[in-house]
Coordinates of C-alpha atoms in Angstrom, one line a residue:
Chain A
X1 CA -9.8 13.3 9.8
X2 CA -8.1 10.8 7.4
X3 CA -4.9 11.9 5.8
X4 CA -6.2 10.7 2.4
X5 CA -9.8 10.7 1.7
X6 CA -11.6 8.8 -1.1
X7 CA -15.1 8.1 -2.0
X8 CA -15.4 4.3 -1.2
X9 CA -18.0 3.7 -3.9
X10 CA -18.8 1.2 -5.2
X11 CA -19.0 2.5 -8.7
X12 CA -20.9 0.2 -11.1
X13 CA -20.4 1.2 -14.6
X14 CA -21.2 -0.3 -18.0
X15 CA -18.3 -1.2 -20.4
X16 CA -17.2 1.7 -22.4
X17 CA -18.0 4.2 -19.8
X18 CA -15.9 7.0 -18.5
X19 CA -15.6 7.0 -14.8
X20 CA -13.7 9.5 -12.5
X21 CA -12.3 8.9 -9.0
X22 CA -11.4 11.9 -6.6
X23 CA -9.0 12.1 -3.7
X24 CA -8.1 14.8 -1.3
X25 CA -5.1 14.7 1.0
X26 CA -4.5 16.7 4.1
X27 CA -0.8 16.9 4.5
X28 CA 0.6 19.9 2.5
X29 CA 3.9 18.5 2.8
X30 CA 3.0 15.6 0.5
X31 CA 5.1 15.7 -2.6
X32 CA 4.6 12.5 -4.5
X33 CA 1.3 11.1 -5.5
X34 CA 0.1 7.8 -7.0
X35 CA -2.6 5.7 -8.1
X36 CA -2.5 2.1 -7.1
X37 CA -4.8 -0.7 -8.3
X38 CA -5.7 -3.7 -6.0
X39 CA -7.6 -6.7 -7.3
X40 CA -9.5 -8.8 -4.9
X41 CA -7.3 -10.5 -2.6
X42 CA -4.3 -9.4 -4.3
X43 CA -1.4 -7.0 -3.7
X44 CA -1.6 -3.4 -4.5
X45 CA 0.2 -2.5 -7.8
X46 CA 1.3 0.7 -9.0
X47 CA -1.1 2.0 -11.7
X48 CA 0.5 5.5 -12.5
X49 CA 2.4 8.3 -10.7
X50 CA 0.7 11.7 -10.6
X51 CA 2.6 14.5 -11.7
X52 CA 1.8 18.5 -11.4
X53 CA 1.2 18.8 -15.1
X54 CA -1.3 16.0 -15.2
X55 CA -0.3 12.9 -17.2
X56 CA -1.8 10.2 -19.4
X57 CA -1.2 6.6 -19.9
X58 CA -3.5 5.0 -22.4
X59 CA -7.2 5.2 -21.3
X60 CA -6.0 6.6 -17.7
X61 CA -5.5 10.3 -17.0
X62 CA -4.4 11.6 -13.6
X63 CA -4.5 15.2 -12.5
X64 CA -3.0 17.0 -9.5
X65 CA -4.2 20.3 -8.0
X66 CA -1.8 21.1 -5.0
X67 CA -3.6 24.4 -4.1
X68 CA -6.9 22.3 -3.6
X69 CA -4.8 19.3 -2.3
X70 CA -6.9 17.2 -4.8
X71 CA -6.0 14.3 -7.0
X72 CA -8.0 12.6 -9.7
X73 CA -8.1 9.7 -11.9
X74 CA -10.2 9.4 -15.1
X75 CA -10.6 6.0 -17.0
X76 CA -12.1 6.2 -20.4
X77 CA -13.8 3.3 -22.4
X78 CA -13.7 1.3 -19.3
X79 CA -13.1 -2.5 -19.7
X80 CA -14.3 -5.5 -17.6
X81 CA -10.7 -5.8 -16.6
X82 CA -10.6 -2.5 -15.1
X83 CA -12.6 -3.8 -12.2
X84 CA -10.7 -3.4 -9.0
X85 CA -10.1 -1.1 -6.0
X86 CA -8.3 2.0 -6.8
X87 CA -5.9 3.3 -4.2
X88 CA -5.0 7.0 -3.8
X89 CA -1.6 7.1 -2.4
X90 CA 0.6 10.2 -1.1
X91 CA 4.0 10.3 0.1
X92 CA 5.8 13.1 2.1
X93 CA 9.3 14.1 0.7
X94 CA 10.8 16.4 3.2
X95 CA 14.2 16.0 5.0
X96 CA 13.9 13.3 7.4
X97 CA 10.7 11.7 6.2
X98 CA 10.7 8.1 6.3
X99 CA 9.4 8.0 2.6
X100 CA 6.5 5.7 3.7
X101 CA 3.3 5.8 1.7
X102 CA -0.1 6.9 3.0
X103 CA -3.0 5.1 1.5
X104 CA -6.6 6.1 1.0
X105 CA -9.1 3.5 1.8
X106 CA -9.7 2.8 -2.0
X107 CA -12.6 3.3 -4.4
X108 CA -14.2 0.1 -5.6
X109 CA -15.0 -0.2 -9.3
X110 CA -17.0 -2.7 -11.1
X111 CA -17.3 -2.6 -14.8
X112 CA -20.4 -4.4 -16.0
X113 CA -20.9 -6.3 -19.4
Chain B
X1 CA 12.8 -12.4 -11.9
X2 CA 11.0 -13.3 -8.6
X3 CA 8.9 -10.9 -6.8
X4 CA 8.4 -10.0 -3.2
X5 CA 7.3 -13.4 -1.6
X6 CA 5.5 -13.6 1.6
X7 CA 5.0 -16.6 3.8
X8 CA 2.5 -18.0 5.0
X9 CA -0.4 -16.6 2.9
X10 CA -3.0 -17.4 5.4
X11 CA -2.4 -18.0 9.3
X12 CA -5.2 -18.7 11.7
X13 CA -4.3 -18.6 15.4
X14 CA -5.9 -18.2 18.7
X15 CA -5.6 -15.2 20.8
X16 CA -2.5 -15.3 23.1
X17 CA -0.5 -17.4 20.6
X18 CA 2.5 -16.3 18.5
X19 CA 2.7 -15.9 14.8
X20 CA 5.9 -15.0 12.5
X21 CA 5.4 -13.7 9.2
X22 CA 8.1 -13.8 6.7
X23 CA 9.0 -11.6 3.7
X24 CA 11.6 -12.2 1.0
X25 CA 12.0 -8.9 -0.9
X26 CA 13.3 -8.7 -4.4
X27 CA 17.0 -9.6 -4.7
X28 CA 19.0 -6.5 -4.4
X29 CA 16.5 -4.2 -2.9
X30 CA 17.7 -2.5 0.2
X31 CA 14.4 -1.0 1.3
X32 CA 11.8 -3.2 2.9
X33 CA 8.4 -2.2 4.3
X34 CA 5.7 -3.7 6.3
X35 CA 2.2 -2.5 6.0
X36 CA -1.1 -3.8 7.4
X37 CA -4.6 -3.5 6.4
X38 CA -7.1 -4.4 9.0
X39 CA -10.7 -5.1 8.0
X40 CA -12.5 -1.9 6.7
X41 CA -9.5 0.3 7.0
X42 CA -7.0 1.6 4.8
X43 CA -3.4 0.2 4.4
X44 CA -1.2 1.6 7.0
X45 CA 2.7 1.7 7.2
X46 CA 4.2 -0.2 10.0
X47 CA 8.0 0.0 9.5
X48 CA 10.9 0.5 7.2
X49 CA 14.2 -1.2 6.8
X50 CA 17.1 0.0 5.0
X51 CA 19.3 -3.1 4.7
X52 CA 19.3 -4.5 8.0
X53 CA 18.7 -1.3 9.9
X54 CA 15.2 -0.1 11.1
X55 CA 14.8 3.3 9.4
X56 CA 11.4 4.2 10.8
X57 CA 9.2 2.0 13.1
X58 CA 6.9 4.7 13.9
X59 CA 3.8 2.8 12.5
X60 CA 4.3 -0.2 14.7
X61 CA 1.2 -0.6 17.0
X62 CA 2.9 -1.7 20.1
X63 CA 5.7 -3.8 21.7
X64 CA 3.8 -7.1 20.8
X65 CA 5.1 -6.5 17.4
X66 CA 8.8 -7.3 16.5
X67 CA 10.3 -7.0 13.1
X68 CA 13.7 -8.2 12.2
X69 CA 16.0 -8.3 9.0
X70 CA 19.1 -10.0 9.9
X71 CA 21.7 -10.0 7.1
X72 CA 19.7 -7.4 5.4
X73 CA 17.9 -10.0 3.2
X74 CA 14.6 -11.5 4.3
X75 CA 12.4 -10.1 7.2
X76 CA 10.3 -11.4 9.7
X77 CA 7.4 -9.9 11.7
X78 CA 6.5 -11.6 14.9
X79 CA 3.4 -10.9 16.9
X80 CA 3.5 -12.2 20.5
X81 CA 1.1 -12.5 22.0
X82 CA -1.5 -12.0 19.2
X83 CA -4.7 -10.2 20.0
X84 CA -8.0 -10.2 18.1
X85 CA -7.4 -6.6 16.7
X86 CA -4.2 -7.8 15.0
X87 CA -6.3 -9.6 12.3
X88 CA -5.9 -8.2 9.0
X89 CA -3.6 -8.6 5.8
X90 CA 0.0 -7.8 6.4
X91 CA 1.9 -6.7 3.2
X92 CA 5.6 -6.4 2.6
X93 CA 7.1 -4.3 -0.1
X94 CA 10.4 -3.5 -1.3
X95 CA 12.3 -1.0 -3.5
X96 CA 15.8 -0.6 -4.8
X97 CA 16.7 2.8 -3.4
X98 CA 15.8 6.3 -3.2
X99 CA 14.8 8.6 -6.0
X100 CA 11.8 8.8 -8.3
X101 CA 12.7 5.8 -10.4
X102 CA 14.2 3.5 -7.8
X103 CA 11.7 4.1 -5.2
X104 CA 8.9 2.2 -6.9
X105 CA 7.5 -0.1 -4.4
X106 CA 6.8 -3.9 -5.2
X107 CA 4.3 -5.3 -2.8
X108 CA 4.0 -9.1 -2.0
X109 CA 0.6 -10.7 -2.0
X110 CA 0.3 -10.4 1.8
X111 CA -0.3 -12.6 4.6
X112 CA -4.0 -12.9 5.8
X113 CA -3.8 -13.3 9.7
X114 CA -6.9 -14.2 11.6
X115 CA -6.7 -14.2 15.4
X116 CA -9.6 -16.2 16.9

């Protein structure tokens, strides 16, 4: 079983739609959670961190459910420029951890005009 | 401010040859990471330097891979001899330090390695 599981998609949605991505992680020692965005043939870039209380950044809302080991990302009023692959990323934070990130395979989103 | 730079952006080599990838982290960043994404798979951790020291190399696939960071500045990742399964995109990332704010990773644009 993969440490971080994501629906690979692709998700094809019209402009203005709301779309949600889900992610589950298997390592209960995971302490930090992130969503990264990767454009085609580009490097991953941090979109937002995910906090236990849930957090919002403009049109983007991230949620964390530690009991279910589940993370979500909601994009409202989607734009053409949101088209990308969204990577769910977790990081252990226990003593002795190397602090390396564990990536999901990514969910591909295409926003259509 | 310059970001993380990687060289070359693409490399095509034959099986059995040697390839050296280079990464220049953001100036002042003590932490340097190598990651790899092979076709159809997720990005996976290879190793982590703190300054010139290897903090964790648990992700290195085998002894054909050698990473160095002499002087704690730029890093190289050498593959010798390269095999077909080494093909993929090799990303380098750097961060300033530990802690929630300082540990934001900045990625380079990657080196696409193709072994034929």
